Amino acid sequence: MKIAILPGDGIGSEIVAEAVRVLEVLDLRFETESALVGGAAYEAHGHPLPDSTLKLAQSADAVLFGAVGDWKFDALERSLRPEQAILGLRKHLQLFANFRPAICHPQLTHASSLKPELVAGLDILIVRELTGDIYFGQPRGRRLSPDGAFEGQQEAFDTMRYSRPEIERIAHVAFQAARKRSKRVTSVDKANVLETFQFWRDVMIEVHAQYPDVELDHMYVDNAAMQLVKAPKKFDVVVTGNMFGDILSDEAAMLTGSIGMLPSASLNAANRGLYEPSHGSAPDIAGKNIANPLATILSLAMMLRFSLNQPEAAARIEAAVTQVLESGLRTADIWSEGTQRVGTREMGSAVVAAVKAA
Ligand code: NAD
């Protein structure tokens, strides 16, 4: 089996390097191949997702992705910006299901912005639809003035759209995921205002008929945003559209203490996937050996479980991360009084040692 390694920009190369060290010590004999993506690829090849990178990703069983983006590319036209690489990979690999677990490790409850009793034991899985919704709907654009100048532009528009098959397949993914957990799904929509999300709700109810053992409830997105900070442990599996999922999964991330702890998986119908931390390229801390590599290391564990059929290896990594946190080591983002501050590299070394010892 082959793993494509795409570190990307900013802290991408630092955090991916630590995950690769963990992979190597597992001694599983996967073939790995690296390529440039994002701003780094734009600088070398003139495009954030060069053909060679896309071909590598398409030929691999799984992709380990760091992050892309840097403020210095903000002036580029949209199609050449680093972030387009991730959208292109999702589209070409048909990655329609994004899994973002938000787990509050008991050792980190005090790092959350909520009271410890609200987050202790938190374990939510957000399932976000990735290929539809307002991010991809057509038409979209700006109504231009004859000379194209900004001053003359009067309107901009995007189209929110979901097809029945798109909703059906993400509904199946969510209900099946719930079967492996506590058998509860909350579908988050805005059915009171948007036609698209009334349709979403109707299709969810229809698909749910095939999963009588799973409980389904519905919640408007504004209420969901509130409940996530009021009583987050009420949720188990949350399924939602692309835009609401984008926002709610970042909100859920912060409940757990740091976005530096949260892995994610984006899967297609064949369970091939792209695995990446939930955070971005953090240009503010790049190159300083202070980024938290644990989200990327935990993304590797998700890869081993979902795409490479190595659940024991995945569990070994997760246990190693828990052990390292237990021992009191912390990167700056999760540091607190009484714990030992370490850098990216040292945190990676500690996980490598714990995996080796297991
Ligand atoms: P970000 O997630 O990169 O950073 C937000 C904050 O979290 C920053 O203060 C950063 O230092 C901190 N942070 C992030 N990851 C961390 C880690 N592992 N350890 C410690 N601290 C960490 O989000 P942003 O600042 O809004 O965006 C920066 C760039 O990343 C932008 O160009 C954006 O477009 C891009 N981005 C890329 C992805 C992706 O590649 N999938 C996702 C989100 C943002």
mmCIF file of C-alpha atoms and ligand atoms in Angstrom:
data_model
loop_
_atom_site.group_PDB
_atom_site.id
_atom_site.type_symbol
_atom_site.label_atom_id
_atom_site.label_comp_id
_atom_site.label_asym_id
_atom_site.label_seq_id
_atom_site.Cartn_x
_atom_site.Cartn_y
_atom_site.Cartn_z
ATOM 1 C CA MET A 1 0.000 0.000 0.000
ATOM 2 C CA LYS A 2 1.096 3.499 -0.769
ATOM 3 C CA ILE A 3 0.827 6.669 1.302
ATOM 4 C CA ALA A 4 1.241 10.064 -0.352
ATOM 5 C CA ILE A 5 2.895 12.579 1.968
ATOM 6 C CA LEU A 6 1.954 16.200 1.258
ATOM 7 C CA PRO A 7 3.394 18.490 3.973
ATOM 8 C CA GLY A 8 2.356 21.826 2.379
ATOM 9 C CA ASP A 9 3.138 25.218 3.902
ATOM 10 C CA GLY A 10 3.831 26.916 7.240
ATOM 11 C CA ILE A 11 4.044 24.404 10.060
ATOM 12 C CA GLY A 12 3.035 21.614 7.612
ATOM 13 C CA SER A 13 6.510 20.214 7.126
ATOM 14 C CA GLU A 14 7.337 20.274 10.864
ATOM 15 C CA ILE A 15 4.212 18.424 12.005
ATOM 16 C CA VAL A 16 4.132 15.935 9.111
ATOM 17 C CA ALA A 17 7.791 15.045 9.776
ATOM 18 C CA GLU A 18 6.815 13.925 13.293
ATOM 19 C CA ALA A 19 3.907 11.812 12.011
ATOM 20 C CA VAL A 20 6.224 10.170 9.467
ATOM 21 C CA ARG A 21 8.676 9.288 12.251
ATOM 22 C CA VAL A 22 5.809 7.607 14.106
ATOM 23 C CA LEU A 23 4.791 5.726 10.951
ATOM 24 C CA GLU A 24 8.366 4.520 10.431
ATOM 25 C CA VAL A 25 8.686 3.066 13.895
ATOM 26 C CA LEU A 26 5.507 1.009 13.393
ATOM 27 C CA ASP A 27 7.478 -0.965 10.821
ATOM 28 C CA LEU A 28 4.446 -1.669 8.626
ATOM 29 C CA ARG A 29 6.289 -1.528 5.295
ATOM 30 C CA PHE A 30 4.080 0.938 3.499
ATOM 31 C CA GLU A 31 5.516 2.668 0.471
ATOM 32 C CA THR A 32 5.604 6.448 0.957
ATOM 33 C CA GLU A 33 6.186 9.221 -1.539
ATOM 34 C CA SER A 34 6.241 12.973 -0.905
ATOM 35 C CA ALA A 35 5.228 15.907 -3.095
ATOM 36 C CA LEU A 36 4.784 19.656 -2.890
ATOM 37 C CA VAL A 37 1.331 21.151 -2.419
ATOM 38 C CA GLY A 38 -0.132 24.602 -1.730
ATOM 39 C CA GLY A 39 2.060 27.694 -1.712
ATOM 40 C CA ALA A 40 5.232 25.576 -1.831
ATOM 41 C CA ALA A 41 3.984 23.947 -5.055
ATOM 42 C CA TYR A 42 2.927 27.301 -6.484
ATOM 43 C CA GLU A 43 6.418 28.689 -5.917
ATOM 44 C CA ALA A 44 8.104 25.642 -7.500
ATOM 45 C CA HIS A 45 5.639 24.781 -10.289
ATOM 46 C CA GLY A 46 3.283 27.763 -10.691
ATOM 47 C CA HIS A 47 0.232 25.874 -9.391
ATOM 48 C CA PRO A 48 -0.909 24.885 -5.856
ATOM 49 C CA LEU A 49 -1.934 21.413 -7.036
ATOM 50 C CA PRO A 50 0.438 20.417 -9.866
ATOM 51 C CA ASP A 51 -0.492 17.407 -12.009
ATOM 52 C CA SER A 52 2.326 15.343 -10.522
ATOM 53 C CA THR A 53 0.992 15.914 -6.975
ATOM 54 C CA LEU A 54 -2.579 15.126 -7.999
ATOM 55 C CA LYS A 55 -1.455 11.928 -9.786
ATOM 56 C CA LEU A 56 0.477 10.820 -6.709
ATOM 57 C CA ALA A 57 -2.580 11.429 -4.501
ATOM 58 C CA GLN A 58 -4.804 9.537 -6.940
ATOM 59 C CA SER A 59 -2.439 6.575 -7.051
ATOM 60 C CA ALA A 60 -2.103 6.336 -3.265
ATOM 61 C CA ASP A 61 -4.299 4.413 -0.838
ATOM 62 C CA ALA A 62 -4.206 7.359 1.524
ATOM 63 C CA VAL A 63 -2.838 10.895 1.711
ATOM 64 C CA LEU A 64 -1.186 12.396 4.777
ATOM 65 C CA PHE A 65 -1.628 16.146 4.424
ATOM 66 C CA GLY A 66 -0.095 18.905 6.566
ATOM 67 C CA ALA A 67 -1.688 22.277 5.830
ATOM 68 C CA VAL A 68 -1.570 24.932 3.130
ATOM 69 C CA GLY A 69 -1.674 28.711 3.030
ATOM 70 C CA ASP A 70 0.291 31.789 3.866
ATOM 71 C CA TRP A 71 -0.647 35.442 3.962
ATOM 72 C CA LYS A 72 2.003 36.159 1.317
ATOM 73 C CA PHE A 73 -0.210 34.457 -1.292
ATOM 74 C CA ASP A 74 -3.311 36.526 -0.475
ATOM 75 C CA ALA A 75 -2.861 38.772 -3.510
ATOM 76 C CA LEU A 76 -2.899 35.857 -5.968
ATOM 77 C CA GLU A 77 -6.011 35.241 -8.040
ATOM 78 C CA ARG A 78 -8.307 32.772 -6.267
ATOM 79 C CA SER A 79 -7.586 29.774 -8.535
ATOM 80 C CA LEU A 80 -3.851 29.942 -7.713
ATOM 81 C CA ARG A 81 -4.113 30.392 -3.960
ATOM 82 C CA PRO A 82 -2.693 27.568 -1.816
ATOM 83 C CA GLU A 83 -6.122 26.735 -0.311
ATOM 84 C CA GLN A 84 -7.329 25.695 -3.795
ATOM 85 C CA ALA A 85 -5.116 22.609 -3.497
ATOM 86 C CA ILE A 86 -7.250 21.164 -0.737
ATOM 87 C CA LEU A 87 -10.471 21.929 -2.619
ATOM 88 C CA GLY A 88 -8.974 20.324 -5.750
ATOM 89 C CA LEU A 89 -7.927 17.188 -3.863
ATOM 90 C CA ARG A 90 -11.384 16.846 -2.308
ATOM 91 C CA LYS A 91 -12.970 17.187 -5.726
ATOM 92 C CA HIS A 92 -10.657 14.871 -7.686
ATOM 93 C CA LEU A 93 -10.506 12.180 -5.007
ATOM 94 C CA GLN A 94 -14.289 12.554 -4.451
ATOM 95 C CA LEU A 95 -13.811 12.999 -0.737
ATOM 96 C CA PHE A 96 -17.357 13.735 0.336
ATOM 97 C CA ALA A 97 -17.307 12.745 4.006
ATOM 98 C CA ASN A 98 -15.258 14.668 6.537
ATOM 99 C CA PHE A 99 -14.861 13.120 9.988
ATOM 100 C CA ARG A 100 -13.790 15.414 12.765
ATOM 101 C CA PRO A 101 -13.736 13.851 16.197
ATOM 102 C CA ALA A 102 -13.693 16.364 19.042
ATOM 103 C CA ILE A 103 -12.371 14.498 22.030
ATOM 104 C CA CYS A 104 -11.373 16.177 25.264
ATOM 105 C CA HIS A 105 -8.458 14.223 26.704
ATOM 106 C CA PRO A 106 -8.907 14.068 30.483
ATOM 107 C CA GLN A 107 -5.410 15.503 30.985
ATOM 108 C CA LEU A 108 -6.423 18.648 29.039
ATOM 109 C CA THR A 109 -9.809 19.581 30.483
ATOM 110 C CA HIS A 110 -8.360 22.743 32.020
ATOM 111 C CA ALA A 111 -7.085 23.862 28.563
ATOM 112 C CA SER A 112 -10.664 24.212 27.318
ATOM 113 C CA SER A 113 -12.342 27.603 27.358
ATOM 114 C CA LEU A 114 -15.351 25.930 29.043
ATOM 115 C CA LYS A 115 -15.625 24.754 32.637
ATOM 116 C CA PRO A 116 -13.918 21.362 33.129
ATOM 117 C CA GLU A 117 -17.164 19.650 34.157
ATOM 118 C CA LEU A 118 -18.771 20.639 30.832
ATOM 119 C CA VAL A 119 -16.014 19.062 28.711
ATOM 120 C CA ALA A 120 -14.590 16.219 30.808
ATOM 121 C CA GLY A 121 -15.181 13.045 28.818
ATOM 122 C CA LEU A 122 -16.371 14.941 25.726
ATOM 123 C CA ASP A 123 -16.362 12.722 22.636
ATOM 124 C CA ILE A 124 -18.245 14.146 19.643
ATOM 125 C CA LEU A 125 -17.915 13.081 16.021
ATOM 126 C CA ILE A 126 -18.788 15.769 13.502
ATOM 127 C CA VAL A 127 -19.561 14.386 10.048
ATOM 128 C CA ARG A 128 -19.405 17.210 7.540
ATOM 129 C CA GLU A 129 -20.496 16.910 3.896
ATOM 130 C CA LEU A 130 -17.586 18.169 1.858
ATOM 131 C CA THR A 131 -18.395 18.441 -1.830
ATOM 132 C CA GLY A 132 -21.730 20.282 -2.067
ATOM 133 C CA ASP A 133 -23.463 23.300 -0.521
ATOM 134 C CA ILE A 134 -22.787 26.972 -1.039
ATOM 135 C CA TYR A 135 -19.030 26.422 -1.469
ATOM 136 C CA PHE A 136 -19.545 24.717 -4.825
ATOM 137 C CA GLY A 137 -23.043 25.716 -6.038
ATOM 138 C CA GLN A 138 -23.363 27.518 -9.360
ATOM 139 C CA PRO A 139 -23.960 30.244 -10.379
ATOM 140 C CA ARG A 140 -21.699 32.361 -8.249
ATOM 141 C CA GLY A 141 -20.033 35.670 -8.893
ATOM 142 C CA ARG A 142 -20.195 39.401 -8.733
ATOM 143 C CA ARG A 143 -22.285 41.633 -10.904
ATOM 144 C CA LEU A 144 -19.575 43.665 -12.565
ATOM 145 C CA SER A 145 -19.616 47.263 -13.677
ATOM 146 C CA PRO A 146 -18.767 47.736 -17.396
ATOM 147 C CA ASP A 147 -15.150 48.581 -16.533
ATOM 148 C CA GLY A 148 -14.828 45.829 -13.879
ATOM 149 C CA ALA A 149 -13.907 48.341 -11.191
ATOM 150 C CA PHE A 150 -14.816 47.479 -7.598
ATOM 151 C CA GLU A 151 -16.619 50.801 -7.051
ATOM 152 C CA GLY A 152 -19.167 49.924 -9.730
ATOM 153 C CA GLN A 153 -19.949 46.421 -8.429
ATOM 154 C CA GLN A 154 -23.409 46.268 -6.886
ATOM 155 C CA GLU A 155 -23.901 42.643 -5.965
ATOM 156 C CA ALA A 156 -22.198 39.346 -5.207
ATOM 157 C CA PHE A 157 -23.872 35.941 -4.979
ATOM 158 C CA ASP A 158 -23.273 32.261 -4.225
ATOM 159 C CA THR A 159 -25.704 29.380 -4.667
ATOM 160 C CA MET A 160 -26.623 26.923 -1.928
ATOM 161 C CA ARG A 161 -27.475 23.581 -3.482
ATOM 162 C CA TYR A 162 -27.677 19.916 -2.451
ATOM 163 C CA SER A 163 -28.715 16.969 -4.599
ATOM 164 C CA ARG A 164 -30.610 13.994 -3.203
ATOM 165 C CA PRO A 165 -27.679 11.515 -3.735
ATOM 166 C CA GLU A 166 -25.279 13.877 -1.970
ATOM 167 C CA ILE A 167 -27.492 14.028 1.118
ATOM 168 C CA GLU A 168 -28.268 10.312 1.017
ATOM 169 C CA ARG A 169 -24.648 9.204 1.000
ATOM 170 C CA ILE A 170 -23.584 11.463 3.880
ATOM 171 C CA ALA A 171 -26.662 10.322 5.834
ATOM 172 C CA HIS A 172 -25.587 6.680 5.419
ATOM 173 C CA VAL A 173 -22.056 7.535 6.559
ATOM 174 C CA ALA A 174 -23.386 9.264 9.690
ATOM 175 C CA PHE A 175 -25.837 6.510 10.623
ATOM 176 C CA GLN A 176 -23.196 3.832 10.098
ATOM 177 C CA ALA A 177 -20.696 5.763 12.209
ATOM 178 C CA ALA A 178 -23.339 6.113 14.944
ATOM 179 C CA ARG A 179 -23.842 2.347 14.976
ATOM 180 C CA LYS A 180 -20.233 2.002 16.135
ATOM 181 C CA ARG A 181 -20.776 4.575 18.890
ATOM 182 C CA SER A 182 -23.803 5.441 21.016
ATOM 183 C CA LYS A 183 -26.344 5.194 18.163
ATOM 184 C CA ARG A 184 -27.394 8.840 18.235
ATOM 185 C CA VAL A 185 -27.278 11.276 15.331
ATOM 186 C CA THR A 186 -28.104 14.974 15.403
ATOM 187 C CA SER A 187 -28.680 16.417 11.952
ATOM 188 C CA VAL A 188 -27.947 20.139 11.920
ATOM 189 C CA ASP A 189 -29.756 22.273 9.343
ATOM 190 C CA LYS A 190 -31.573 25.558 8.804
ATOM 191 C CA ALA A 191 -34.807 24.029 7.567
ATOM 192 C CA ASN A 192 -36.863 26.903 8.978
ATOM 193 C CA VAL A 193 -35.359 29.374 6.493
ATOM 194 C CA LEU A 194 -33.598 27.556 3.642
ATOM 195 C CA GLU A 195 -35.201 25.329 0.995
ATOM 196 C CA THR A 196 -31.895 23.455 0.633
ATOM 197 C CA PHE A 197 -31.948 22.461 4.277
ATOM 198 C CA GLN A 198 -35.658 21.595 4.382
ATOM 199 C CA PHE A 199 -34.761 19.120 1.619
ATOM 200 C CA TRP A 200 -31.738 17.980 3.670
ATOM 201 C CA ARG A 201 -34.006 17.290 6.655
ATOM 202 C CA ASP A 202 -36.568 15.405 4.544
ATOM 203 C CA VAL A 203 -33.894 13.165 3.008
ATOM 204 C CA MET A 204 -32.310 12.535 6.431
ATOM 205 C CA ILE A 205 -35.673 11.342 7.730
ATOM 206 C CA GLU A 206 -36.147 9.114 4.680
ATOM 207 C CA VAL A 207 -32.694 7.465 5.003
ATOM 208 C CA HIS A 208 -33.145 7.121 8.753
ATOM 209 C CA ALA A 209 -35.960 4.617 8.096
ATOM 210 C CA GLN A 210 -33.208 2.130 7.189
ATOM 211 C CA TYR A 211 -31.538 2.587 10.597
ATOM 212 C CA PRO A 212 -34.295 1.963 13.162
ATOM 213 C CA ASP A 213 -31.667 1.137 15.813
ATOM 214 C CA VAL A 214 -30.199 4.666 15.578
ATOM 215 C CA GLU A 215 -31.874 7.691 17.171
ATOM 216 C CA LEU A 216 -32.142 10.793 14.963
ATOM 217 C CA ASP A 217 -32.919 14.310 16.031
ATOM 218 C CA HIS A 218 -32.753 17.609 14.182
ATOM 219 C CA MET A 219 -31.407 20.928 15.334
ATOM 220 C CA TYR A 220 -31.212 24.352 13.686
ATOM 221 C CA VAL A 221 -27.636 25.479 13.224
ATOM 222 C CA ASP A 222 -27.986 28.583 15.404
ATOM 223 C CA ASN A 223 -29.247 26.465 18.286
ATOM 224 C CA ALA A 224 -26.499 23.872 17.636
ATOM 225 C CA ALA A 225 -23.838 26.588 17.887
ATOM 226 C CA MET A 226 -25.332 27.588 21.245
ATOM 227 C CA GLN A 227 -25.773 24.034 22.580
ATOM 228 C CA LEU A 228 -22.166 23.193 21.691
ATOM 229 C CA VAL A 229 -20.942 25.671 24.274
ATOM 230 C CA LYS A 230 -23.832 25.180 26.725
ATOM 231 C CA ALA A 231 -23.967 21.390 26.992
ATOM 232 C CA PRO A 232 -21.604 19.823 24.442
ATOM 233 C CA LYS A 233 -21.840 16.337 25.943
ATOM 234 C CA LYS A 234 -25.466 16.169 24.724
ATOM 235 C CA PHE A 235 -24.085 15.443 21.249
ATOM 236 C CA ASP A 236 -22.679 12.229 19.875
ATOM 237 C CA VAL A 237 -22.602 12.108 16.041
ATOM 238 C CA VAL A 238 -23.430 15.432 14.394
ATOM 239 C CA VAL A 239 -24.080 15.391 10.646
ATOM 240 C CA THR A 240 -24.307 18.602 8.692
ATOM 241 C CA GLY A 241 -23.616 20.386 5.404
ATOM 242 C CA ASN A 242 -20.386 21.831 4.159
ATOM 243 C CA MET A 243 -20.639 25.396 5.472
ATOM 244 C CA PHE A 244 -22.320 24.681 8.816
ATOM 245 C CA GLY A 245 -19.843 21.816 9.340
ATOM 246 C CA ASP A 246 -16.914 24.089 8.601
ATOM 247 C CA ILE A 247 -17.986 26.502 11.327
ATOM 248 C CA LEU A 248 -19.277 24.053 13.950
ATOM 249 C CA SER A 249 -16.251 21.772 13.735
ATOM 250 C CA ASP A 250 -13.925 24.685 14.557
ATOM 251 C CA GLU A 251 -16.199 25.625 17.446
ATOM 252 C CA ALA A 252 -16.148 22.033 18.715
ATOM 253 C CA ALA A 253 -12.370 21.998 18.290
ATOM 254 C CA MET A 254 -11.914 24.801 20.767
ATOM 255 C CA LEU A 255 -13.961 22.949 23.396
ATOM 256 C CA THR A 256 -11.209 20.388 23.554
ATOM 257 C CA GLY A 257 -8.481 22.856 24.462
ATOM 258 C CA SER A 258 -6.496 23.347 21.292
ATOM 259 C CA ILE A 259 -7.006 22.957 17.605
ATOM 260 C CA GLY A 260 -3.491 21.483 17.697
ATOM 261 C CA MET A 261 -4.961 18.273 19.141
ATOM 262 C CA LEU A 262 -7.626 17.517 16.542
ATOM 263 C CA PRO A 263 -7.243 15.096 13.655
ATOM 264 C CA SER A 264 -9.550 14.739 10.664
ATOM 265 C CA ALA A 265 -10.293 12.324 7.870
ATOM 266 C CA SER A 266 -11.929 12.976 4.504
ATOM 267 C CA LEU A 267 -13.139 9.810 2.844
ATOM 268 C CA ASN A 268 -14.565 8.742 -0.481
ATOM 269 C CA ALA A 269 -16.955 5.888 -1.197
ATOM 270 C CA ALA A 270 -14.055 3.410 -1.416
ATOM 271 C CA ASN A 271 -12.717 4.456 2.016
ATOM 272 C CA ARG A 272 -9.652 5.995 0.475
ATOM 273 C CA GLY A 273 -8.942 9.194 2.210
ATOM 274 C CA LEU A 274 -7.020 12.299 2.992
ATOM 275 C CA TYR A 275 -5.913 12.713 6.591
ATOM 276 C CA GLU A 276 -4.933 16.067 8.028
ATOM 277 C CA PRO A 277 -4.977 18.057 11.243
ATOM 278 C CA SER A 278 -8.054 20.256 11.665
ATOM 279 C CA HIS A 279 -5.948 23.383 11.877
ATOM 280 C CA GLY A 280 -4.298 25.462 9.157
ATOM 281 C CA SER A 281 -0.691 26.242 8.326
ATOM 282 C CA ALA A 282 -0.245 28.617 11.297
ATOM 283 C CA PRO A 283 2.260 30.936 9.561
ATOM 284 C CA ASP A 284 2.578 32.890 12.827
ATOM 285 C CA ILE A 285 4.459 30.006 14.477
ATOM 286 C CA ALA A 286 6.035 28.283 11.449
ATOM 287 C CA GLY A 287 9.687 27.287 11.667
ATOM 288 C CA LYS A 288 9.890 27.862 15.429
ATOM 289 C CA ASN A 289 9.586 24.260 16.647
ATOM 290 C CA ILE A 290 6.553 25.167 18.774
ATOM 291 C CA ALA A 291 3.623 23.736 16.770
ATOM 292 C CA ASN A 292 1.720 20.844 18.297
ATOM 293 C CA PRO A 293 2.234 17.748 16.114
ATOM 294 C CA LEU A 294 -0.384 15.620 17.928
ATOM 295 C CA ALA A 295 -3.310 16.439 15.590
ATOM 296 C CA THR A 296 -1.238 15.189 12.657
ATOM 297 C CA ILE A 297 -0.034 12.116 14.537
ATOM 298 C CA LEU A 298 -3.646 11.324 15.490
ATOM 299 C CA SER A 299 -4.643 11.847 11.833
ATOM 300 C CA LEU A 300 -2.128 9.129 10.966
ATOM 301 C CA ALA A 301 -3.918 6.870 13.457
ATOM 302 C CA MET A 302 -7.232 7.600 11.709
ATOM 303 C CA MET A 303 -5.593 6.720 8.378
ATOM 304 C CA LEU A 304 -4.402 3.377 9.696
ATOM 305 C CA ARG A 305 -7.882 2.617 10.991
ATOM 306 C CA PHE A 306 -10.087 3.847 8.126
ATOM 307 C CA SER A 307 -8.048 3.390 4.941
ATOM 308 C CA LEU A 308 -5.226 0.949 5.704
ATOM 309 C CA ASN A 309 -7.021 -1.596 7.847
ATOM 310 C CA GLN A 310 -4.502 -1.482 10.698
ATOM 311 C CA PRO A 311 -6.685 -0.848 13.761
ATOM 312 C CA GLU A 312 -4.083 -2.242 16.195
ATOM 313 C CA ALA A 313 -1.436 0.163 14.936
ATOM 314 C CA ALA A 314 -3.958 3.015 15.203
ATOM 315 C CA ALA A 315 -4.742 2.072 18.798
ATOM 316 C CA ARG A 316 -1.017 1.898 19.570
ATOM 317 C CA ILE A 317 -0.537 5.474 18.414
ATOM 318 C CA GLU A 318 -3.570 6.739 20.324
ATOM 319 C CA ALA A 319 -2.415 5.006 23.500
ATOM 320 C CA ALA A 320 1.065 6.497 23.035
ATOM 321 C CA VAL A 321 -0.400 10.010 22.749
ATOM 322 C CA THR A 322 -2.440 9.493 25.932
ATOM 323 C CA GLN A 323 0.656 8.219 27.709
ATOM 324 C CA VAL A 324 2.729 11.220 26.632
ATOM 325 C CA LEU A 325 0.021 13.616 27.855
ATOM 326 C CA GLU A 326 -0.176 11.625 31.068
ATOM 327 C CA SER A 327 3.573 12.111 31.555
ATOM 328 C CA GLY A 328 3.003 15.876 31.588
ATOM 329 C CA LEU A 329 4.658 16.891 28.303
ATOM 330 C CA ARG A 330 2.917 19.806 26.561
ATOM 331 C CA THR A 331 3.535 21.987 23.528
ATOM 332 C CA ALA A 332 2.917 25.700 24.091
ATOM 333 C CA ASP A 333 -0.727 25.633 22.926
ATOM 334 C CA ILE A 334 -1.752 23.163 25.649
ATOM 335 C CA TRP A 335 0.775 24.101 28.314
ATOM 336 C CA SER A 336 -0.394 24.952 31.817
ATOM 337 C CA GLU A 337 1.221 25.467 35.209
ATOM 338 C CA GLY A 338 2.848 22.285 36.499
ATOM 339 C CA THR A 339 3.384 20.665 33.103
ATOM 340 C CA GLN A 340 6.569 20.507 31.051
ATOM 341 C CA ARG A 341 6.758 22.638 27.918
ATOM 342 C CA VAL A 342 8.364 20.911 24.915
ATOM 343 C CA GLY A 343 8.807 21.705 21.231
ATOM 344 C CA THR A 344 7.377 20.016 18.135
ATOM 345 C CA ARG A 345 10.345 17.721 17.719
ATOM 346 C CA GLU A 346 10.505 16.704 21.387
ATOM 347 C CA MET A 347 6.783 15.942 21.429
ATOM 348 C CA GLY A 348 7.226 13.765 18.317
ATOM 349 C CA SER A 349 10.183 11.977 19.923
ATOM 350 C CA ALA A 350 8.137 11.254 23.048
ATOM 351 C CA VAL A 351 5.332 9.680 20.978
ATOM 352 C CA VAL A 352 7.872 7.665 18.960
ATOM 353 C CA ALA A 353 9.405 6.367 22.195
ATOM 354 C CA ALA A 354 5.975 5.467 23.632
ATOM 355 C CA VAL A 355 4.957 3.640 20.427
ATOM 356 C CA LYS A 356 8.262 1.746 20.432
ATOM 357 C CA ALA A 357 7.823 0.758 24.071
ATOM 358 C CA ALA A 358 4.240 -0.471 23.586
HETATM 359 P P1 NAD B 1 -4.635 28.280 11.677
HETATM 360 O O1 NAD B 1 -5.382 27.051 12.082
HETATM 361 O O2 NAD B 1 -3.468 28.092 10.799
HETATM 362 O O3 NAD B 1 -4.164 29.069 12.979
HETATM 363 C C1 NAD B 1 -5.078 29.570 13.955
HETATM 364 C C2 NAD B 1 -4.341 29.735 15.290
HETATM 365 O O4 NAD B 1 -4.079 28.437 15.836
HETATM 366 C C3 NAD B 1 -2.990 30.403 15.152
HETATM 367 O O5 NAD B 1 -2.761 31.224 16.279
HETATM 368 C C4 NAD B 1 -1.989 29.260 15.149
HETATM 369 O O6 NAD B 1 -0.715 29.598 15.631
HETATM 370 C C5 NAD B 1 -2.685 28.244 16.035
HETATM 371 N N1 NAD B 1 -2.367 26.863 15.655
HETATM 372 C C6 NAD B 1 -2.795 26.209 14.544
HETATM 373 N N2 NAD B 1 -2.270 24.976 14.507
HETATM 374 C C7 NAD B 1 -1.503 24.831 15.612
HETATM 375 C C8 NAD B 1 -0.691 23.789 16.126
HETATM 376 N N3 NAD B 1 -0.556 22.606 15.511
HETATM 377 N N4 NAD B 1 -0.027 24.001 17.273
HETATM 378 C C9 NAD B 1 -0.150 25.154 17.932
HETATM 379 N N5 NAD B 1 -0.897 26.178 17.499
HETATM 380 C C10 NAD B 1 -1.568 26.032 16.340
HETATM 381 O O7 NAD B 1 -5.719 29.230 10.995
HETATM 382 P P2 NAD B 1 -5.535 30.672 10.300
HETATM 383 O O8 NAD B 1 -4.521 31.455 11.052
HETATM 384 O O9 NAD B 1 -6.893 31.206 10.150
HETATM 385 O O10 NAD B 1 -4.986 30.342 8.862
HETATM 386 C C11 NAD B 1 -3.596 30.293 8.512
HETATM 387 C C12 NAD B 1 -3.472 29.788 7.084
HETATM 388 O O11 NAD B 1 -3.925 28.426 7.050
HETATM 389 C C13 NAD B 1 -4.354 30.530 6.079
HETATM 390 O O12 NAD B 1 -3.626 30.711 4.894
HETATM 391 C C14 NAD B 1 -5.551 29.613 5.884
HETATM 392 O O13 NAD B 1 -6.161 29.767 4.631
HETATM 393 C C15 NAD B 1 -4.875 28.268 6.008
HETATM 394 N N6 NAD B 1 -5.762 27.145 6.359
HETATM 395 C C16 NAD B 1 -5.485 25.954 5.764
HETATM 396 C C17 NAD B 1 -6.217 24.845 6.099
HETATM 397 C C18 NAD B 1 -5.850 23.544 5.442
HETATM 398 O O14 NAD B 1 -4.765 23.422 4.915
HETATM 399 N N7 NAD B 1 -6.712 22.543 5.454
HETATM 400 C C19 NAD B 1 -7.253 24.939 7.047
HETATM 401 C C20 NAD B 1 -7.484 26.169 7.678
HETATM 402 C C21 NAD B 1 -6.714 27.285 7.334
#
